XYZ file of C-alpha atoms in Angstrom:
341
model
C -1.088 -2.439 14.550
C 0.368 -3.818 17.727
C -1.298 -6.021 20.235
C 1.257 -6.437 23.019
C 4.335 -7.820 21.247
C 4.928 -7.021 17.592
C 4.883 -9.843 15.137
C 8.323 -9.358 13.612
C 7.827 -11.171 10.329
C 4.810 -9.020 9.539
C 7.030 -5.936 9.824
C 9.465 -7.723 7.503
C 6.679 -8.365 4.987
C 5.663 -4.743 5.081
C 9.320 -3.721 4.660
C 9.706 -5.921 1.556
C 6.474 -4.459 0.207
C 7.419 -0.826 0.778
C 10.895 -1.265 -0.679
C 9.207 -2.725 -3.799
C 7.062 0.415 -3.891
C 10.117 2.673 -3.788
C 11.961 0.703 -6.436
C 8.905 0.692 -8.716
C 8.202 4.399 -8.307
C 11.855 5.199 -9.078
C 11.497 3.379 -12.388
C 14.163 0.749 -11.574
C 11.799 -2.193 -11.873
C 10.557 -0.938 -15.282
C 14.129 -1.069 -16.643
C 14.764 -4.689 -15.699
C 15.208 -7.067 -18.654
C 12.126 -8.739 -20.107
C 13.289 -12.155 -18.839
C 13.083 -11.058 -15.200
C 9.381 -11.729 -14.774
C 9.926 -12.600 -11.104
C 10.300 -8.924 -10.150
C 7.494 -7.859 -12.523
C 5.166 -10.256 -10.694
C 6.233 -8.934 -7.292
C 5.714 -5.371 -8.544
C 2.249 -6.265 -9.762
C 1.259 -7.890 -6.443
C 2.772 -5.401 -4.048
C -0.369 -3.295 -3.543
C -2.748 -6.262 -2.982
C -0.144 -7.541 -0.508
C -0.198 -4.160 1.274
C -4.030 -4.341 1.410
C -3.877 -7.873 2.877
C -1.420 -6.754 5.549
C -3.799 -3.934 6.478
C -6.625 -6.470 6.752
C -4.644 -8.494 9.315
C -5.224 -5.780 11.909
C -8.638 -4.542 10.868
C -10.997 -3.685 13.757
C -14.281 -1.849 13.936
C -13.559 -0.086 17.235
C -17.187 -0.071 18.334
C -19.708 2.052 16.470
C -19.142 3.672 13.063
C -18.193 7.192 14.151
C -15.234 6.212 16.363
C -14.121 3.954 13.507
C -14.465 6.804 11.002
C -12.515 9.252 13.210
C -9.680 6.766 13.677
C -9.441 6.003 9.942
C -9.514 9.713 9.153
C -6.579 10.331 11.449
C -4.743 7.248 10.219
C -5.234 7.643 6.471
C -6.715 11.025 5.473
C -4.568 13.328 7.626
C -1.317 11.994 6.021
C -2.879 12.668 2.584
C -3.707 16.259 3.514
C -0.321 16.971 5.100
C 1.990 15.148 2.715
C -0.067 15.959 -0.333
C 0.580 19.628 0.354
C 4.171 19.225 1.588
C 5.117 16.775 -1.159
C 3.621 18.936 -3.892
C 5.304 22.080 -2.617
C 8.649 20.275 -2.283
C 8.498 18.864 -5.803
C 7.485 22.156 -7.383
C 9.621 24.669 -5.479
C 13.092 23.133 -5.642
C 15.575 25.246 -7.660
C 15.486 23.129 -10.815
C 11.719 23.395 -11.325
C 9.865 26.196 -13.054
C 8.673 27.659 -9.813
C 6.309 30.615 -9.669
C 4.029 32.026 -7.005
C 1.146 31.889 -9.438
C 1.645 28.181 -9.925
C 1.185 27.261 -6.240
C -1.576 29.760 -5.566
C -3.965 28.360 -8.171
C -6.864 26.390 -6.633
C -6.430 23.707 -9.286
C -2.850 23.215 -8.179
C -3.956 22.516 -4.603
C -6.570 20.087 -5.868
C -3.724 18.261 -7.549
C -1.730 18.320 -4.296
C -4.506 17.037 -2.104
C -5.676 14.334 -4.528
C -2.150 12.993 -4.941
C -1.728 14.036 -8.572
C 1.660 15.365 -7.442
C 2.698 13.061 -4.581
C 1.287 10.049 -6.438
C 1.759 7.184 -3.910
C -0.800 8.847 -1.591
C -3.474 7.286 -3.838
C -3.003 4.088 -1.806
C -4.070 5.737 1.474
C -7.153 7.088 -0.230
C -7.957 3.629 -1.643
C -7.352 2.059 1.768
C -9.634 4.592 3.441
C -12.459 3.823 1.027
C -11.752 0.112 1.216
C -11.862 0.277 5.019
C -15.356 1.795 4.893
C -16.483 -1.130 2.723
C -14.677 -3.542 5.017
C -16.666 -2.190 7.998
C -19.807 -3.667 6.442
C -18.085 -6.935 5.482
C -16.746 -7.298 9.007
C -20.280 -6.949 10.409
C -21.435 -9.670 8.026
C -18.522 -11.956 8.933
C -19.424 -11.802 12.613
C -22.739 -13.498 11.846
C -21.088 -16.890 11.311
C -20.300 -19.083 8.320
C -23.086 -17.715 6.158
C -22.002 -14.148 6.860
C -18.398 -14.997 5.907
C -19.560 -16.575 2.633
C -21.745 -13.533 1.887
C -18.963 -11.078 2.726
C -16.487 -13.013 0.564
C -18.931 -13.092 -2.358
C -19.602 -9.361 -2.049
C -15.883 -8.455 -1.948
C -15.103 -10.632 -4.954
C -18.086 -9.303 -6.917
C -17.161 -5.663 -6.271
C -13.567 -6.336 -7.324
C -14.599 -8.173 -10.475
C -17.075 -5.457 -11.455
C -14.526 -2.720 -10.859
C -11.853 -4.468 -12.935
C -14.354 -5.150 -15.691
C -15.362 -1.499 -15.673
C -11.759 -0.358 -15.743
C -10.905 -2.777 -18.566
C -13.956 -2.480 -20.838
C -15.656 0.822 -20.257
C -13.347 3.303 -18.475
C -10.906 3.597 -21.432
C -13.618 5.161 -23.544
C -14.596 7.782 -20.991
C -13.533 11.431 -21.039
C -10.478 12.723 -19.237
C -12.647 14.355 -16.549
C -14.175 10.919 -15.749
C -10.703 9.407 -15.507
C -9.656 12.135 -13.083
C -12.804 11.667 -10.986
C -12.358 7.919 -10.804
C -8.719 8.345 -9.759
C -9.364 11.005 -7.172
C -12.151 9.437 -5.143
C -10.377 6.165 -4.407
C -13.584 4.074 -4.312
C -12.725 2.104 -7.425
C -9.166 1.374 -6.346
C -10.389 0.268 -2.912
C -13.080 -1.929 -4.399
C -10.604 -3.560 -6.846
C -8.371 -4.677 -3.968
C -11.145 -5.277 -1.393
C -10.899 -9.095 -1.440
C -7.308 -8.870 -0.197
C -8.352 -6.679 2.734
C -10.998 -9.219 3.637
C -8.646 -12.186 3.138
C -6.254 -10.549 5.648
C -9.108 -10.478 8.184
C -9.968 -14.133 7.425
C -6.349 -15.144 7.849
C -6.425 -13.845 11.395
C -9.668 -15.741 12.091
C -7.898 -18.886 10.864
C -5.018 -18.341 13.261
C -2.296 -17.595 10.662
C -0.662 -15.057 12.950
C -0.210 -17.746 15.614
C 2.055 -19.844 13.376
C 5.324 -20.622 15.096
C 8.625 -21.538 13.459
C 9.326 -23.881 16.345
C 6.359 -26.071 15.491
C 7.212 -29.293 13.678
C 7.108 -28.980 9.948
C 6.533 -25.189 9.866
C 9.963 -24.396 8.424
C 9.780 -27.196 5.815
C 6.342 -26.042 4.761
C 7.519 -22.432 4.454
C 10.569 -23.443 2.414
C 8.398 -25.500 0.049
C 5.926 -22.660 -0.270
C 8.655 -20.127 -0.991
C 10.188 -22.341 -3.694
C 6.867 -23.129 -5.410
C 5.545 -19.551 -5.311
C 8.960 -18.182 -6.363
C 8.979 -20.387 -9.427
C 5.405 -19.314 -10.125
C 6.395 -15.668 -9.928
C 9.231 -16.331 -12.401
C 7.134 -18.084 -15.054
C 3.772 -16.243 -14.987
C 3.275 -13.302 -17.328
C 1.981 -10.342 -15.220
C 1.278 -8.201 -18.278
C 0.731 -4.496 -17.617
C -1.220 -3.726 -14.463
C -1.629 -0.538 -12.453
C -3.852 -0.659 -9.380
C -3.318 3.094 -9.112
C -4.663 4.047 -12.559
C -6.853 0.929 -12.898
C -5.027 -0.448 -15.939
C -5.383 -4.195 -16.381
C -3.790 -5.152 -19.698
C -3.351 -8.835 -18.885
C -5.341 -12.074 -18.522
C -7.866 -12.708 -15.779
C -5.713 -15.585 -14.486
C -2.738 -13.220 -14.148
C -4.807 -10.612 -12.319
C -5.697 -13.301 -9.780
C -2.516 -15.374 -9.644
C 0.196 -12.642 -9.580
C -1.018 -11.136 -6.248
C -1.586 -14.612 -4.782
C 1.935 -15.783 -5.724
C 3.466 -12.530 -4.441
C 1.618 -12.880 -1.109
C 2.648 -16.501 -0.691
C 6.277 -15.865 -1.629
C 6.774 -12.808 0.590
C 4.890 -14.428 3.502
C 6.997 -17.620 3.333
C 10.322 -15.770 3.059
C 9.436 -13.382 5.880
C 8.289 -16.254 8.063
C 11.591 -17.999 7.531
C 13.764 -14.948 8.139
C 11.566 -13.340 10.824
C 13.607 -10.109 10.951
C 16.101 -8.094 8.919
C 16.902 -4.908 10.889
C 16.778 -2.352 8.082
C 13.904 -3.940 6.145
C 11.866 -4.560 9.286
C 12.415 -0.959 10.409
C 11.125 0.267 7.025
C 8.143 -2.033 7.414
C 7.322 -0.856 10.916
C 7.089 2.701 9.638
C 5.892 1.898 6.130
C 3.352 4.731 6.077
C 6.128 7.251 6.654
C 8.092 5.773 3.759
C 4.961 5.733 1.581
C 4.189 9.416 2.055
C 7.757 10.751 1.850
C 9.696 8.785 -0.694
C 8.192 10.060 -3.950
C 9.078 13.771 -3.487
C 12.585 12.680 -2.624
C 12.832 10.572 -5.753
C 11.544 13.410 -7.935
C 14.011 15.863 -6.425
C 16.862 13.502 -7.302
C 15.686 12.168 -10.696
C 14.324 15.374 -12.277
C 17.763 17.095 -12.407
C 19.115 14.041 -14.254
C 20.444 11.692 -11.580
C 20.477 8.007 -12.569
C 17.276 6.369 -11.285
C 19.142 3.472 -9.635
C 21.347 5.901 -7.696
C 18.295 8.000 -6.785
C 16.545 4.930 -5.431
C 19.597 3.925 -3.377
C 19.996 7.415 -1.923
C 16.317 7.569 -1.016
C 16.469 4.169 0.692
C 19.726 5.089 2.442
C 18.400 8.323 3.998
C 14.926 6.997 4.764
C 15.732 5.827 8.355
C 16.645 9.438 9.151
C 13.471 10.735 7.506
C 11.447 8.203 9.515
C 13.104 9.343 12.768
C 12.368 12.996 12.034
C 8.726 12.353 11.096
C 8.039 10.101 14.101
C 9.822 12.479 16.438
C 8.343 15.793 15.324
C 5.095 15.137 13.374
C 3.778 11.720 14.472
C 0.200 12.964 14.110
C 0.807 13.573 10.411
C 2.032 10.091 9.557
C -0.289 7.838 11.593
C 2.185 7.287 14.406
C 0.170 9.142 17.068
C -2.823 7.013 16.182
C -0.769 3.833 16.373
C 0.710 4.719 19.761
C -2.215 6.296 21.588
C -5.387 4.859 20.068
C -4.852 1.113 20.030
């Protein structure tokens, strides 16, 4: 995701996003009082924001097969490695009901490799499928204004149809259908596809070239942060899960909560540019994504307070990042980032 010099505030945005992911998966955000809608909105919009940030650096890398190989190494390999490692870690610590029969069942390994155990890996699967769709949209967008309009319409239509299916028809389906929909990632990727495409459009419009030193840039960012922050505090996000395709809220909230989250986080990150710890977490957000959930489960399952578990996980994460990047970069997308740009 680099092109020469890193864009520091993008790392900060990713860091804010991945910390929200950790806090949400620990259960801390769910325990906040009902009057703290601001954080509920940020929690609802964190995954679309992550999709948009991925779209900022989307490239086709020539023909389809090189693109597919790259995306496989970047997104599928971490699923295979940390699906297995995370599942084994969660189910073989001393306080679980471990048994050799449990981890030798084929169904158990299906659960590992489809992120039924290390749940946050669903996002990489959705991003992989979304990237395949984005490949086609990117080809359309290169054909000029009409292509951009067509690609935008297709992404919005696919998202709307997916959300409609998840809201109206999926609840009545059998459990096996629910598992199939969850495991393939196509529906999750389609639901958030507009944000992936918007990220690409933002680059075309020169958003990444914005400079704090330009006249009025700081004032505009401050105003945007204030307005979007107020919006996050007053809107009702309802109950939404991009992972399990649950959308128990209004259509306006499904649209506006991610938009407000994106605007708020973007404006704040643009103003601050860099916060060492948060920016570091953002730079290696994939490592955090694939490792944090087993750590949380190991701490929470024995009975540790969820807030303390979240703090411990966030505290040790820089060390976990260093170990992963140092010894298994190929398993957490770092080899791809360094050697295949």
